[in-house]
Tab-separated table of C-alpha atoms in Angstrom:
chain	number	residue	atom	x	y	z
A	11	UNK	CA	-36.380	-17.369	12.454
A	12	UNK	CA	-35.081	-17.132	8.918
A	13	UNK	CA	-31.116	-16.772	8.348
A	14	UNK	CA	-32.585	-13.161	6.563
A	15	UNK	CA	-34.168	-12.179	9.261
A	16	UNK	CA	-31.188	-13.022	11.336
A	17	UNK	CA	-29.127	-11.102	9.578
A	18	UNK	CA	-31.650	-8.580	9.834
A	19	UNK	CA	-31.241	-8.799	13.594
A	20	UNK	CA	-27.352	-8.389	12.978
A	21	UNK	CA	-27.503	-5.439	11.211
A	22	UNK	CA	-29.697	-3.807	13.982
A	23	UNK	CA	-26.605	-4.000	16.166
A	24	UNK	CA	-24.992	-0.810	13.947
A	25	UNK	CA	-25.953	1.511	16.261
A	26	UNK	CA	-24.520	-0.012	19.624
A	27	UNK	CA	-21.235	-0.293	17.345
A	28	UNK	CA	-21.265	2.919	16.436
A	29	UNK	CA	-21.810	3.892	19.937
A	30	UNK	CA	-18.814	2.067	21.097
A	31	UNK	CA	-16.599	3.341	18.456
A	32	UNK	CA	-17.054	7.273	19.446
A	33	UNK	CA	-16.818	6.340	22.894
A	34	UNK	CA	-13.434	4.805	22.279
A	35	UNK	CA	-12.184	7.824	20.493
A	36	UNK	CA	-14.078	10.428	22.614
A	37	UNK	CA	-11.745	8.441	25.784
A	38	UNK	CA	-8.614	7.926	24.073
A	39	UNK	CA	-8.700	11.639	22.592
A	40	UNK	CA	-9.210	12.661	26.952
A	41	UNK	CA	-6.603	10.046	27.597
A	42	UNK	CA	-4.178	11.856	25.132
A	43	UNK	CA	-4.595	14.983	26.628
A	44	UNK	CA	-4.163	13.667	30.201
A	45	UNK	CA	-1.143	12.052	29.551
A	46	UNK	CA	0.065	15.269	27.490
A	47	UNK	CA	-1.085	17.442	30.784
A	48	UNK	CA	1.205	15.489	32.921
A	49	UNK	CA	4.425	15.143	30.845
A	50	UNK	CA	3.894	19.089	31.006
A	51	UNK	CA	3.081	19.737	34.430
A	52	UNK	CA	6.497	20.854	35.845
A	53	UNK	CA	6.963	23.142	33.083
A	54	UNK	CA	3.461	24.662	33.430
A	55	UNK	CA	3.979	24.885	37.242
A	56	UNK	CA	7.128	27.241	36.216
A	57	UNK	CA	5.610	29.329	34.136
A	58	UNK	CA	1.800	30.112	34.670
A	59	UNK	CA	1.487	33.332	32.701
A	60	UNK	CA	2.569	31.321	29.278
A	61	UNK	CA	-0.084	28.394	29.926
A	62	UNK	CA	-2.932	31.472	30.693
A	63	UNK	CA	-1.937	33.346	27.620
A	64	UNK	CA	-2.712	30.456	24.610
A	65	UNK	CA	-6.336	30.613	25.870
A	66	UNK	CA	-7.171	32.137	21.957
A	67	UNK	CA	-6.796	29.925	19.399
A	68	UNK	CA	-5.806	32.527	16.296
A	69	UNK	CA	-3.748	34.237	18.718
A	70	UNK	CA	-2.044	30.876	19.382
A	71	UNK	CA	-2.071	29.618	16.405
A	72	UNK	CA	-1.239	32.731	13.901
A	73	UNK	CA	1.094	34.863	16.187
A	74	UNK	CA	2.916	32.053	18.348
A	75	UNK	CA	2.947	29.462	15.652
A	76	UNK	CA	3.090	26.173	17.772
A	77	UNK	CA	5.394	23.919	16.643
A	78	UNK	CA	4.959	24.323	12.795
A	79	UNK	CA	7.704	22.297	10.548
A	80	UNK	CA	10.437	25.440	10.459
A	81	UNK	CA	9.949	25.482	6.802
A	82	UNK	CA	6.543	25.863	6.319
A	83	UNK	CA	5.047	29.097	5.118
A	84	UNK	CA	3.929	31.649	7.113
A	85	UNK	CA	-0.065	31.940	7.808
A	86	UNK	CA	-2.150	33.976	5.427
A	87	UNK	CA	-5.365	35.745	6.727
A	88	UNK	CA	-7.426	34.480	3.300
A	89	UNK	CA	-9.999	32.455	5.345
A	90	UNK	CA	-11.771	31.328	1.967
A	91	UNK	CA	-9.617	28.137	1.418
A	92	UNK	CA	-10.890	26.222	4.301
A	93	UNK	CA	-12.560	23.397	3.523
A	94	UNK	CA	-16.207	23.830	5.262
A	95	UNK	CA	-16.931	20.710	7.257
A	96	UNK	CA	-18.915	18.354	6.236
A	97	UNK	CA	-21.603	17.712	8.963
A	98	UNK	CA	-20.917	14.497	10.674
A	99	UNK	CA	-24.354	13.302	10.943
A	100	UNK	CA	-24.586	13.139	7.245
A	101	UNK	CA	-21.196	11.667	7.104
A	102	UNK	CA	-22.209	8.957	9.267
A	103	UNK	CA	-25.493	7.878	8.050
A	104	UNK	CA	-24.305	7.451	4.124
A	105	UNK	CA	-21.274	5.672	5.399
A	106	UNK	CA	-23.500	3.740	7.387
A	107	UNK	CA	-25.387	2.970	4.712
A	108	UNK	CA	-22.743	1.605	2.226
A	109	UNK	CA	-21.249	0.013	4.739
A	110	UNK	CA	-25.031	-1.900	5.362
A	111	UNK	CA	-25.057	-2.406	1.545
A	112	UNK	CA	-21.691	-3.799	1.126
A	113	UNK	CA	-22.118	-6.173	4.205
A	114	UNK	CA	-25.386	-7.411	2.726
A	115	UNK	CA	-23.988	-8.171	-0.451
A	116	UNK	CA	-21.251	-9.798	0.526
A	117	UNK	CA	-23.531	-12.228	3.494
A	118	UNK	CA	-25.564	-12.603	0.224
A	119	UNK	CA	-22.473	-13.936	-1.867
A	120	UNK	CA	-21.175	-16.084	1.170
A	121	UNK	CA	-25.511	-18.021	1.309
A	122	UNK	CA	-25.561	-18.339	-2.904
A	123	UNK	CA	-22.613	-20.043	-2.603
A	124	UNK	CA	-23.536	-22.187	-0.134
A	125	UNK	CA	-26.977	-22.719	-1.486
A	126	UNK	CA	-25.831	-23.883	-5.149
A	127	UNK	CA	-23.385	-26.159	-3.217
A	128	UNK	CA	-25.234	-27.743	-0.288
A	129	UNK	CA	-29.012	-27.098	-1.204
A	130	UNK	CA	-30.092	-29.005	1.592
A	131	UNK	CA	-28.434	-27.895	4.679
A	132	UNK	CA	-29.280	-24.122	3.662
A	133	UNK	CA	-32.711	-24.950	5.278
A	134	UNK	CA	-30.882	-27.088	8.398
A	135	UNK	CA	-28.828	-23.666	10.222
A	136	UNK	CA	-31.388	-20.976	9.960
A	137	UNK	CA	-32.580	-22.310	13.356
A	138	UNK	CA	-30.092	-21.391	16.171
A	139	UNK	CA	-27.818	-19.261	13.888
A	140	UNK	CA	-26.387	-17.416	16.752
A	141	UNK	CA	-24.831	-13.883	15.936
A	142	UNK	CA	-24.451	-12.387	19.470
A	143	UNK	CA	-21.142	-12.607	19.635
B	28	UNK	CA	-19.091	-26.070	10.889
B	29	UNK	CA	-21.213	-24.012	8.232
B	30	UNK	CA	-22.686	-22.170	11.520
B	31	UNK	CA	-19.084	-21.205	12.235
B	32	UNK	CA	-17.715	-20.289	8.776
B	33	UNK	CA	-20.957	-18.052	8.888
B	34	UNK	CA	-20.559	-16.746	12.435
B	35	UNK	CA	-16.846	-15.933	11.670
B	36	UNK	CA	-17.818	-14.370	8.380
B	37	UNK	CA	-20.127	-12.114	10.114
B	38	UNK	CA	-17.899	-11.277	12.806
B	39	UNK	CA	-14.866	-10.489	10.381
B	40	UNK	CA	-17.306	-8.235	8.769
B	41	UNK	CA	-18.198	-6.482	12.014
B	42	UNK	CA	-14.626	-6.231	12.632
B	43	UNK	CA	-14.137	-4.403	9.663
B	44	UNK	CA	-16.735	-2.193	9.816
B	45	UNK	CA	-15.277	-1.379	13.498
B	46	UNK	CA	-12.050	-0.708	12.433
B	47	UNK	CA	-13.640	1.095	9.247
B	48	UNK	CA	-15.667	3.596	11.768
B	49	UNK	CA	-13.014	4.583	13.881
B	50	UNK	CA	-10.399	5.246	11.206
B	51	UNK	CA	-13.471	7.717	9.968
B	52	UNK	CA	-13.651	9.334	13.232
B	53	UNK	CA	-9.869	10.143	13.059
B	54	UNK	CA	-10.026	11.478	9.544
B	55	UNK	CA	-12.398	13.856	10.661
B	56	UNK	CA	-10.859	14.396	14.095
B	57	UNK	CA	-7.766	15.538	11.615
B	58	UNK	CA	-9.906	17.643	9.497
B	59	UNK	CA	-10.751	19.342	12.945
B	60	UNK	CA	-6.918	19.523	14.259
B	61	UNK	CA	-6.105	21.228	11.251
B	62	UNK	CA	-8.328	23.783	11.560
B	63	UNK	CA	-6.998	24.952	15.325
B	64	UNK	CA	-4.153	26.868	13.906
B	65	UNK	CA	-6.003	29.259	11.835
B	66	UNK	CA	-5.810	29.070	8.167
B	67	UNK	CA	-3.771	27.849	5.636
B	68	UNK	CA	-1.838	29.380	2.553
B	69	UNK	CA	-3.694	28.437	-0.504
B	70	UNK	CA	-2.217	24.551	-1.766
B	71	UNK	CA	-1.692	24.184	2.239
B	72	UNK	CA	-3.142	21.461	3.984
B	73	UNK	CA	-2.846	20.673	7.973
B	74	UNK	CA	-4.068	17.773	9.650
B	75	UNK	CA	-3.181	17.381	13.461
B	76	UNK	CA	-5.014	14.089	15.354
B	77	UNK	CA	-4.391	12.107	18.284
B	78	UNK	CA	-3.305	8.671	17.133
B	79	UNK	CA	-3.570	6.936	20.298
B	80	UNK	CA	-3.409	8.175	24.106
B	81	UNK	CA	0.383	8.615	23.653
B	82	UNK	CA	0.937	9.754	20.011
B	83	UNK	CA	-0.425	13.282	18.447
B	84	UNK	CA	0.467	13.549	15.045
B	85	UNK	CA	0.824	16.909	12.912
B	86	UNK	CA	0.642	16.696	8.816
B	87	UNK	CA	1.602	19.698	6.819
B	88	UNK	CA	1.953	20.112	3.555
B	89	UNK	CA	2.554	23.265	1.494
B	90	UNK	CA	4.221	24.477	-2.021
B	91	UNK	CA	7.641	25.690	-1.107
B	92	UNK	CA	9.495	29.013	-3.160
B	93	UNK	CA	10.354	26.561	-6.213
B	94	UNK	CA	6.718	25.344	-6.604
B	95	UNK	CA	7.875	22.037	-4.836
B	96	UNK	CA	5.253	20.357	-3.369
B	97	UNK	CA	6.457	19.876	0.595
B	98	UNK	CA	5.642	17.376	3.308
B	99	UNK	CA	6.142	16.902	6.641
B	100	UNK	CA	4.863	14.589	9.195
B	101	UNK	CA	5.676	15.234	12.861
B	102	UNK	CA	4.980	12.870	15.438
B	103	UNK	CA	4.890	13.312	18.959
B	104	UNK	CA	5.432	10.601	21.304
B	105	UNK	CA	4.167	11.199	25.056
B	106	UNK	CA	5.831	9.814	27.874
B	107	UNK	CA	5.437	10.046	31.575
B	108	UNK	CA	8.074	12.646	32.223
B	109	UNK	CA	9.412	13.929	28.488
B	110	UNK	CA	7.813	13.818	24.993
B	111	UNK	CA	9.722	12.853	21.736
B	112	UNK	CA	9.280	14.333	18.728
B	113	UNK	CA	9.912	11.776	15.316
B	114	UNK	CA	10.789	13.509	11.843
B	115	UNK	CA	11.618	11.910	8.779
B	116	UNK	CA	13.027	9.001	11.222
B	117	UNK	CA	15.103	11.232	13.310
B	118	UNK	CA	13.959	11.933	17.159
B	119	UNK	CA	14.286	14.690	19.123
B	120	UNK	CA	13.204	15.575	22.674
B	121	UNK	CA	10.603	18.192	22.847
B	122	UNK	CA	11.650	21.234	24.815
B	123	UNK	CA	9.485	23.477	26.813
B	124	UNK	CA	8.169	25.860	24.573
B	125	UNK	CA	7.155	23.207	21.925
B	126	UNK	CA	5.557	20.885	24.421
B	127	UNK	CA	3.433	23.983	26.181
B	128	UNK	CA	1.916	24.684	22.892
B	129	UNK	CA	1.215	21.210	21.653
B	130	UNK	CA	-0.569	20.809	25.578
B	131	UNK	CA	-2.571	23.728	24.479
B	132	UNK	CA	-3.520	22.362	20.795
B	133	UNK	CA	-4.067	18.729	22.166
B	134	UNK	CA	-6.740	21.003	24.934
B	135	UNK	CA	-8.501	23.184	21.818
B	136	UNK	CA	-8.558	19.630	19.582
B	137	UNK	CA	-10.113	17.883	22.717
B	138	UNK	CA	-12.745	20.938	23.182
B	139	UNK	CA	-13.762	20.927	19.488
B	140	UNK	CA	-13.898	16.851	18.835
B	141	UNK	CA	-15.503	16.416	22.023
B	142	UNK	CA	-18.084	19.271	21.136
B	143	UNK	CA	-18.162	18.119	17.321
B	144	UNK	CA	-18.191	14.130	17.534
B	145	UNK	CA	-18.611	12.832	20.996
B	146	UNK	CA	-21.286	15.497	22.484
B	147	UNK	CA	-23.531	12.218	22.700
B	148	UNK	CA	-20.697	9.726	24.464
B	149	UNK	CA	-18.660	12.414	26.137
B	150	UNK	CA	-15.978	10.726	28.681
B	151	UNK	CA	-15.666	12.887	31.946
């Protein structure tokens, strides 16, 4: 196997990366709201009726205002200056992508450099270049 | 030794890219925070994120009367039996109220991220 087509293999690992990143968040965002669930759960045990009524979010959010710095404005109902999302998908795959192209380029630096300076041993480690780890 | 330099190179770079991903996840899982509370005055932005299974954090910024630009970060730190709120280096402890309604946004932001980002990986 060629050290390109090892790095080839590399790269195919993206995905499973990926995949382990959004699990991480997608736990640590449930973790968060455990933990916030039981530092509240004495005060929600006192008072039912309060945790039942913030089941809307504009109602929560525009009529209770939850926690919002004391001098902050208050909400206006102009719903044009949100930002529209940007689907994630998209986000992913181009950052995904430069993220493929800037690894590349830089593995590619890293074996030019070694070729101009040790010519011969460039053809010595492509066998048993091990990048599972 | 060249096999290391190259292994370690390569693994550095994966590290990176790791860190690089989940710092993107949480810049949109702000975006998504922000959005909870209903909408903003024009020049306002809101982020609101879960740093870490302990820490939420809310970002506001806003013009104030004088045209001032205004910031404020508020971070709230989660404990087994109180939560502390941090601003501008001073800490308070969170009374009921506050901590009810943060419960409730931390429960919306969980319901939309989990929707929005993790539908494919969702943790039960």
């Amino acid at each position: 196997m060629s050290w390109f087509e090892t790095l080839e293999r590399a790269f195919e690992s993206t995905p499973q990366r990926i995949f382990e990143a959004l699990l991480e968040r997608s736990v640590e965002v449930s973790d968060g709201v455990r933990n916030l669930e039981s530092a509240t759960a004495a005060w929600r045990a006192d008072n039912p009726e309060q945790h039942a009524a913030a089941s809307s979010v504009l109602h929560f959010a525009q009529e209770q205002a939850p926690f919002t710095p004391a001098a902050a404005p208050a909400p206006v109902t102009d719903l044009q200056e949100r930002a529209t999302p940007t689907p994630v998908d998209s986000v992913f795959a181009q950052s995904e992508q430069q993220a493929l192209r800037e690894a590349r380029d830089s593995v590619d630096a890293v074996f030019a450099d070694i070729a101009r300076n040790n010519p011969d041993i460039v053809n010595s480690f492509s066998d048993g270049f091990d990048l599972s780890n | 030794m060249i096999q290391k330099l190259i292994k370690d190179i390569v693994k550095s770079r994966d590290e990176q890219r790791q860190a690089e991903l989940l710092r993107k996840l949480m810049r949109r899982e702000a975006q998504i925070g922000g959005e909870i509370f209903g909408p903003l005055q024009p020049g306002g932005r809101r982020e609101f994120f879960c740093l870490d299974k302990h820490t939420w954090v809310w970002h506001e910024e806003w013009n104030g009367k004088d045209g001032e630009r205004q910031v404020r970060t508020t971070r709230y730190d989660v404990r087994p039996d109180q939560i502390v709120k941090s601003q501008n280096g001073t800490y308070t402890k969170v009374g009921k109220q506050e901590a009810l309604r943060l419960y409730e946004a931390a429960k919306l932001y969980n319901q939309r991220v989990q929707s929005e980002l993790y539908s494919n990986v969702r943790a039960q």
